[in-house]
mmCIF file of C-alpha atoms in Angstrom:
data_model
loop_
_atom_site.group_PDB
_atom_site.id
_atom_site.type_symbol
_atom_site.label_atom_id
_atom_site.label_comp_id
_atom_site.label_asym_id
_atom_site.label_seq_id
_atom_site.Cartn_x
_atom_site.Cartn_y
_atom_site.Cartn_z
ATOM 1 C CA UNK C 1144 0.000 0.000 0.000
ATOM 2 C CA UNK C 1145 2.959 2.439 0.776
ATOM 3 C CA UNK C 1146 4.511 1.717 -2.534
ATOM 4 C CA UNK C 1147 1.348 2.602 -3.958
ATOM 5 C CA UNK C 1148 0.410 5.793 -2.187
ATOM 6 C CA UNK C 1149 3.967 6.939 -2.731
ATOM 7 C CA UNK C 1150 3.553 6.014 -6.635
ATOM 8 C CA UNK C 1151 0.424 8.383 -6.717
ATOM 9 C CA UNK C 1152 2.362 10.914 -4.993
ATOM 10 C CA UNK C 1153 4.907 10.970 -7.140
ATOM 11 C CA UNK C 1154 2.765 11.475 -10.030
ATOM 12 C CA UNK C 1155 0.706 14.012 -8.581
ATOM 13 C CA UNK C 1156 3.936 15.776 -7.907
ATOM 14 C CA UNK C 1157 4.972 15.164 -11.679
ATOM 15 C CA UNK C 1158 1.961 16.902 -12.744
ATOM 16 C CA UNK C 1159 2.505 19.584 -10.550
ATOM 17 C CA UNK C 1160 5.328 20.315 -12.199
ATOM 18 C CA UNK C 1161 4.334 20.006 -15.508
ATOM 19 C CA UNK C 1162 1.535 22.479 -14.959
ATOM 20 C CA UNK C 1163 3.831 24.878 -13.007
ATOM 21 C CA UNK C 1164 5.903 24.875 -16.424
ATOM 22 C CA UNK C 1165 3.149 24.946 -18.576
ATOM 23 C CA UNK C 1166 2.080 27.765 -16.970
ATOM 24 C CA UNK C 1167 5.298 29.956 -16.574
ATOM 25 C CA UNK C 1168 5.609 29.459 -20.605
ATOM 26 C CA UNK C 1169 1.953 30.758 -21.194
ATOM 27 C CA UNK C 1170 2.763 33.857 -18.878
ATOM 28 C CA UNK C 1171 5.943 34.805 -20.245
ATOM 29 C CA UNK C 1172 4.438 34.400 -23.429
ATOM 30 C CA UNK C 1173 1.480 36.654 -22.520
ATOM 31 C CA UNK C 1174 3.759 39.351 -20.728
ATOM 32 C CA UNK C 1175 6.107 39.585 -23.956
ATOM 33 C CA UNK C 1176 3.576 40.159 -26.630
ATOM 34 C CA UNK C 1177 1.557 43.077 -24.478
ATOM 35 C CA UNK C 1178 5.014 45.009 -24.788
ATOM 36 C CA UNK C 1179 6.193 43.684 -28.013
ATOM 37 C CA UNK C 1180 3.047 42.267 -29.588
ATOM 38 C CA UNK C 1181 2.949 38.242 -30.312
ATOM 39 C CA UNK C 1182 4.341 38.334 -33.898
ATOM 40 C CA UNK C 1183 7.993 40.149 -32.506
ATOM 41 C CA UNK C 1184 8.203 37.299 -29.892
ATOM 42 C CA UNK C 1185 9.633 34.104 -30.096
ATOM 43 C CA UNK C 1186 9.935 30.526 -28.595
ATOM 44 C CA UNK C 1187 13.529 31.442 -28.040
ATOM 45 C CA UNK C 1188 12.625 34.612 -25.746
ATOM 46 C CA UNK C 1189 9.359 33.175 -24.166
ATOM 47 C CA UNK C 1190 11.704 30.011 -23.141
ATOM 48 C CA UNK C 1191 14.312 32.115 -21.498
ATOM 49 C CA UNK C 1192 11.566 34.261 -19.868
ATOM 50 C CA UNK C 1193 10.405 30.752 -18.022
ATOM 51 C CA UNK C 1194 13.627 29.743 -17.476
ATOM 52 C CA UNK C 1195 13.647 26.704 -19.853
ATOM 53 C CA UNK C 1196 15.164 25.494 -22.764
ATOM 54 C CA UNK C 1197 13.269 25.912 -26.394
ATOM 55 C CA UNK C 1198 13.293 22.026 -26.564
ATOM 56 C CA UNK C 1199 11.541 21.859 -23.560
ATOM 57 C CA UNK C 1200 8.853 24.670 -25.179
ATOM 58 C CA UNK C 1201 7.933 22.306 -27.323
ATOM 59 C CA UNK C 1202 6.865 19.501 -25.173
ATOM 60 C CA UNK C 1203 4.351 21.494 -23.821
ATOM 61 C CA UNK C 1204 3.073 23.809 -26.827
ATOM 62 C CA UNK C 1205 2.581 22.200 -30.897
ATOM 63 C CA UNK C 1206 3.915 25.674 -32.111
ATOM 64 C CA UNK C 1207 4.403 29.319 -31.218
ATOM 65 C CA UNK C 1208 0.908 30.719 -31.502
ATOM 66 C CA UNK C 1209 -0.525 28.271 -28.846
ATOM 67 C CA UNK C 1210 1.639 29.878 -25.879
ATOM 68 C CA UNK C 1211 -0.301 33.062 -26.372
ATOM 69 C CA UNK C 1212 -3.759 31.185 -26.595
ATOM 70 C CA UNK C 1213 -3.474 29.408 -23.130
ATOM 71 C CA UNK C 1214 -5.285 26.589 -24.149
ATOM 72 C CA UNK C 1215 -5.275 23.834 -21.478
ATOM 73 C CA UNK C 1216 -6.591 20.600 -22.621
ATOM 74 C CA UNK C 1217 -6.433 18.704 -19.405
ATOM 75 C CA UNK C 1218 -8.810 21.880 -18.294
ATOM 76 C CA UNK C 1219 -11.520 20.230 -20.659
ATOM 77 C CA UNK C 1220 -10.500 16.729 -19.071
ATOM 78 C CA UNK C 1221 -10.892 17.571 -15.550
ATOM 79 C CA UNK C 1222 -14.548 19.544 -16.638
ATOM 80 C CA UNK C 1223 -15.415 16.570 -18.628
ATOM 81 C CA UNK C 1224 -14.502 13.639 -16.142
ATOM 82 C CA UNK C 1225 -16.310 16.210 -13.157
ATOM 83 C CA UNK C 1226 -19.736 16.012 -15.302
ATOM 84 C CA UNK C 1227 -19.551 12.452 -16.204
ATOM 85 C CA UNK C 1228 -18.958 11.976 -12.090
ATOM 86 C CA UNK C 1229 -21.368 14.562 -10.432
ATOM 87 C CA UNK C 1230 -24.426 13.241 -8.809
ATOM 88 C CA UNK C 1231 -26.979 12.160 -10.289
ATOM 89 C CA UNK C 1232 -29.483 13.812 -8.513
ATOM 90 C CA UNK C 1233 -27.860 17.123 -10.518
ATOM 91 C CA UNK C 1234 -29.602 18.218 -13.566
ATOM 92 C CA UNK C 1235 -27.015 18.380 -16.816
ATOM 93 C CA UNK C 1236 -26.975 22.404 -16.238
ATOM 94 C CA UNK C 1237 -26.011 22.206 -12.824
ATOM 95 C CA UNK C 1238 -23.344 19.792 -13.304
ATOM 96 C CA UNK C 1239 -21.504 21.969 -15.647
ATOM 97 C CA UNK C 1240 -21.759 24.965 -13.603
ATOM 98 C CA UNK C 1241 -20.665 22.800 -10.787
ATOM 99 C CA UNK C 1242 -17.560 21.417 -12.516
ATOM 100 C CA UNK C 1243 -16.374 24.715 -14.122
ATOM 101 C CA UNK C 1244 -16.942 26.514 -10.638
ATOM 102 C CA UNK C 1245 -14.276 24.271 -9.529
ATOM 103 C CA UNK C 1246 -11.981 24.108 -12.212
ATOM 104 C CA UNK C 1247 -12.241 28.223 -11.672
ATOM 105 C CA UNK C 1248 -11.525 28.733 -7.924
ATOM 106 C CA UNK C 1249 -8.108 29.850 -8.354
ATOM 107 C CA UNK C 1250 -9.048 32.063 -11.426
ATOM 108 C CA UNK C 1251 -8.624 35.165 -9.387
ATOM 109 C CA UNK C 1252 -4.818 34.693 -8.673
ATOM 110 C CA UNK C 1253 -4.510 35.298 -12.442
ATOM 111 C CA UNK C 1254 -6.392 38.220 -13.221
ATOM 112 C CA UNK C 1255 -3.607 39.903 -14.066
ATOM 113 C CA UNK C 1256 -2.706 37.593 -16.959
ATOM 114 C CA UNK C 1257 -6.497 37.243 -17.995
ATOM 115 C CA UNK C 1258 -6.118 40.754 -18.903
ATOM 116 C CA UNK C 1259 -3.068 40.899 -20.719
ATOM 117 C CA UNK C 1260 -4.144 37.653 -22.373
ATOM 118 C CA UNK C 1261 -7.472 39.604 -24.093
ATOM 119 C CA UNK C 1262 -5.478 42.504 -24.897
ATOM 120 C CA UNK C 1263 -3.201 40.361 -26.910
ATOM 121 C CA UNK C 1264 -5.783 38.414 -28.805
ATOM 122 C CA UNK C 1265 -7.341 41.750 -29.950
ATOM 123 C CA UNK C 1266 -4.377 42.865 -31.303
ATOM 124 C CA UNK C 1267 -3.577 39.676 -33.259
ATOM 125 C CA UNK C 1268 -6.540 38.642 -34.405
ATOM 126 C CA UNK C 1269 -5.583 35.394 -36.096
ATOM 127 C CA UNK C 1270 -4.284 34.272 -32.335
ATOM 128 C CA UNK C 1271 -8.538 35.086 -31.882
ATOM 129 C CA UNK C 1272 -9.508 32.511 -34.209
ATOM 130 C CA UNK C 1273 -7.014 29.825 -33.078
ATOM 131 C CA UNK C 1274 -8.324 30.043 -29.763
ATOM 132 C CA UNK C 1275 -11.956 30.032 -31.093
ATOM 133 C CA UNK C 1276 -11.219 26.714 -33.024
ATOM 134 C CA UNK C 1277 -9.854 25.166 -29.540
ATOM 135 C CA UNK C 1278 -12.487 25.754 -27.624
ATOM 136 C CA UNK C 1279 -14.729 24.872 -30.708
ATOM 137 C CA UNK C 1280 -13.227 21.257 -30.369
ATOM 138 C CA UNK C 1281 -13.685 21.209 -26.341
ATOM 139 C CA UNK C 1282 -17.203 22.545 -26.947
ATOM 140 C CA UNK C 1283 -17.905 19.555 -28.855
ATOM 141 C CA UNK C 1284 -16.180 17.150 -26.287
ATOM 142 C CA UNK C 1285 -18.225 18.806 -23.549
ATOM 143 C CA UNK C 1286 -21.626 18.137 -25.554
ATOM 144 C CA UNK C 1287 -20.803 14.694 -25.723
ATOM 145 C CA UNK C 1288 -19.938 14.415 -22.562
ATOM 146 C CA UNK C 1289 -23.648 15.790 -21.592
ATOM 147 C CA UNK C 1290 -25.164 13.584 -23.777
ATOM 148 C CA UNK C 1291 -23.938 10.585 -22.096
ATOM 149 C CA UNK C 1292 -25.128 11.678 -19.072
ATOM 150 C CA UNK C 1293 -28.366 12.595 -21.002
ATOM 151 C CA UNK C 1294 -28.174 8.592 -22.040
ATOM 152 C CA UNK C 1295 -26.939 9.085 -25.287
ATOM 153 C CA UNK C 1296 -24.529 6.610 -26.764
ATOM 154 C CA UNK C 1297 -20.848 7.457 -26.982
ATOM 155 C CA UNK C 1298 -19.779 8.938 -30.501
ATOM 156 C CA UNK C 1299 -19.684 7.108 -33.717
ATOM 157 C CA UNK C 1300 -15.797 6.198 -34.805
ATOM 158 C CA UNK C 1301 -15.333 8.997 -37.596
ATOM 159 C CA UNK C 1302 -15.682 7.502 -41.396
ATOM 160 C CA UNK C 1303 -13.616 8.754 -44.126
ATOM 161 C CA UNK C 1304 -15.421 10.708 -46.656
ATOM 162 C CA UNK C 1305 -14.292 9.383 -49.532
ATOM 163 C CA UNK C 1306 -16.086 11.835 -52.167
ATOM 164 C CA UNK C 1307 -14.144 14.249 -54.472
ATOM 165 C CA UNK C 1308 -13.727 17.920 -53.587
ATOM 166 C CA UNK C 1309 -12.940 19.254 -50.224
ATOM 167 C CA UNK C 1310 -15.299 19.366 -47.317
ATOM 168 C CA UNK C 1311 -15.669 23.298 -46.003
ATOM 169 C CA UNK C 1312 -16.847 21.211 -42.637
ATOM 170 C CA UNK C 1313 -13.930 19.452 -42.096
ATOM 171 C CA UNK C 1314 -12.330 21.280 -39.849
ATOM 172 C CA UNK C 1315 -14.692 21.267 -37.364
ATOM 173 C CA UNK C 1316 -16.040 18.261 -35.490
ATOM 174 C CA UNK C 1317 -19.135 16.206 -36.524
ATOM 175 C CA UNK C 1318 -22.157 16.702 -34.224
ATOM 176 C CA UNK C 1319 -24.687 15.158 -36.641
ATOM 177 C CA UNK C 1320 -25.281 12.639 -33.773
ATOM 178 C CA UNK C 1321 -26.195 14.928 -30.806
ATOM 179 C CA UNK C 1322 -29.042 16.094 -30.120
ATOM 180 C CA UNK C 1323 -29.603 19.854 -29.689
ATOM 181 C CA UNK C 1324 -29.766 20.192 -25.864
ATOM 182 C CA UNK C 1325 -26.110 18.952 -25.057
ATOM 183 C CA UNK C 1326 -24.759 20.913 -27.847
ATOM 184 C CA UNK C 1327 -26.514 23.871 -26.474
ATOM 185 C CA UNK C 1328 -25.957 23.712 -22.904
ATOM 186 C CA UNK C 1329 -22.092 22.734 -23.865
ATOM 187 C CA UNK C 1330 -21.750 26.435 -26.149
ATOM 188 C CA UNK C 1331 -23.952 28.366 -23.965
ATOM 189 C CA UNK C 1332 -22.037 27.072 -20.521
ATOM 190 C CA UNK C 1333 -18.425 28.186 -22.524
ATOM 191 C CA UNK C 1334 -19.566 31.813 -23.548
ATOM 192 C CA UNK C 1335 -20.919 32.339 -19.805
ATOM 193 C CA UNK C 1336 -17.574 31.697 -18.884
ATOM 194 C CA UNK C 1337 -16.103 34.019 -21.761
ATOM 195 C CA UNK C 1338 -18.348 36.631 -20.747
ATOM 196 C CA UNK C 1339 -17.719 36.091 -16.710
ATOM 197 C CA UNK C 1340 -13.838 36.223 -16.900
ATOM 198 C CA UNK C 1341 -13.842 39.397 -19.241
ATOM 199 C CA UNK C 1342 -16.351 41.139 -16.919
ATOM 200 C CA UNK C 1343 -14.677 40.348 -13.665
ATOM 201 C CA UNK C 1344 -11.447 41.870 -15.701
ATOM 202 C CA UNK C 1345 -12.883 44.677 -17.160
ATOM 203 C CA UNK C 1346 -13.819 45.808 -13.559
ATOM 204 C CA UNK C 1347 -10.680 44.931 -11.898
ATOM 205 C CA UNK C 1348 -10.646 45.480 -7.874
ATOM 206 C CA UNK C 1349 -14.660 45.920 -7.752
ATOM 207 C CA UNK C 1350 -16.364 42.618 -8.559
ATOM 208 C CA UNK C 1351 -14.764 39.274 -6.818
ATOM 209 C CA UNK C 1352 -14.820 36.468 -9.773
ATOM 210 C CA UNK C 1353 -17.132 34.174 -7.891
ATOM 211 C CA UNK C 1354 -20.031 36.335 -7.447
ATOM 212 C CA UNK C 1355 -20.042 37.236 -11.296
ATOM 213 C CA UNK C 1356 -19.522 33.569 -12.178
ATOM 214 C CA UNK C 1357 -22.600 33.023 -9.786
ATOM 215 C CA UNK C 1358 -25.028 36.107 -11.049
ATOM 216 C CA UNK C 1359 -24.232 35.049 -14.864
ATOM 217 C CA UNK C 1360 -25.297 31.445 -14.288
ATOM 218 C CA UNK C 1361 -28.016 32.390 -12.415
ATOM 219 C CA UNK C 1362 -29.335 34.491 -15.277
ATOM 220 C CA UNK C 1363 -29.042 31.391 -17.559
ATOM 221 C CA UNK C 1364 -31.215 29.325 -15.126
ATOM 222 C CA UNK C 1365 -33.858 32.240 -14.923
ATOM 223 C CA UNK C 1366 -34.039 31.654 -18.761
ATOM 224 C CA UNK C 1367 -32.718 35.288 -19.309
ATOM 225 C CA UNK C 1368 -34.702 36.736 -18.009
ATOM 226 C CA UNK C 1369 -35.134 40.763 -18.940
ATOM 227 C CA UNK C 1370 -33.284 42.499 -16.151
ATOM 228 C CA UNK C 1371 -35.593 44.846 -13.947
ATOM 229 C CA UNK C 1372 -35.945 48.726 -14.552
ATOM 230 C CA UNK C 1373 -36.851 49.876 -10.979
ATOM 231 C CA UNK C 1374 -33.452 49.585 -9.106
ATOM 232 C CA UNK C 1375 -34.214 46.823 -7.725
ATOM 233 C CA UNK C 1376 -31.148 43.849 -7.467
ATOM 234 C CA UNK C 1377 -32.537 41.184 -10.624
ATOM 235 C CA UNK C 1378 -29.182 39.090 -10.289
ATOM 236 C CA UNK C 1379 -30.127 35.464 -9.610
ATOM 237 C CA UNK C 1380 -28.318 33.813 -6.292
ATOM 238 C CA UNK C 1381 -28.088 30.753 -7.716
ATOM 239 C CA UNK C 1382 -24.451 29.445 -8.000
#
């Protein structure tokens, strides 16, 4: 039993470490281009910034441009193996708010980064559009995820289209199989986030990042409701 525990630790520690690095190259990345802008920085700088080697930059990252994106794909993992797990008393909608609550409660130690990050994507805006293909692809992953829960099967193995021409689709993953609720609640639950993080930046010291993650979910489970005219708080509690 000790052998095993101290086997898990180790990994755990492993992944610690990976994710420490991970991280440091996605800052320094971040950092550089709000002075210099993305395109004047390069693996070379961002790696000495972090305190690695370029070799090592490219363990963690496929090429430049996904430093400055920050996309994490054991984020989606740990969101995606949280739903599958939750109780299943929980309805779909509040087992995705649950597990990206959680996989946000250190968001606030990085606010400053969060920041920088948005400023950099709106000055380069084909690093914009790579990120919006990412989190395309965890979209999808999410909405299948929700449809198991849901009871749906697992997704078909792919086919190759074998038909002349090219497909303009692609690129982007086939949902033909899902039903429109999981799809939904798996687009709709990423913009809320979208929208929560770049609020809680855009007001800096004045809004804590818990209680706008909490008031912009609890709008989506009001159904949107129109906000109130009369001065009177309309912000759902509901977290």
């Amino acid at each position: 039993m000790h052998d095993v525990q101290s086997e898990g630790a180790a990994l755990g520690l492993r992944e610690r470490k990976k994710q420490a690095t991970r991280t440091a190259l996605s800052e320094a990345a971040v950092r550089l281009a709000a002075v210099h802008g993305a395109e004047n920085v390069t693996v070379e700088a961002i790696s000495e910034a972090a305190g690695v080697s370029p070799r090592t930059f490219f363990n963690y990252f496929e090429s430049h441009d996904d430093a400055f994106v920050m996309i994490d794909r054991s984020v989606g993992e740990r969101v995606r193996r949280a739903v599958r797990e939750a109780p299943p008393e929980l309805s779909a909608f509040e087992a995705v708010r649950e597990a990206l609550a959680t996989e946000l409660t250190d968001v606030e130690e990085s606010q400053e980064i969060w920041g920088l990050r948005s400023a950099v994507l709106r000055r380069s805006p084909h690093l914009l559009l790579r990120g919006m293909g990412a989190h395309i692809a965890e979209e999808f992953q999410l909405a299948q995820t929700i449809a198991e829960r849901l009871g749906s099967p697992p997704a078909p193995t792919p086919v190759a289209d074998t038909r002349a021409g090219p497909d303009p689709c692609a690129k982007f993953p086939d949902t033909s199989h899902l039903d429109l609720y999981p799809r939904l609640l798996a687009a709709v639950a990423g913009t809320a986030v979208r929208v929560a993080v770049e609020h809680w930046c855009a007001q800096r010291d004045t809004v804590a990042f818990p209680d706008t993650f909490r008031r912009v979910f609890g709008h989506l489970a009001d159904g949107l409701t129109e906000p109130r005219t009369d001065g009177c708080p309309t912000d759902s509690p509901t977290a």
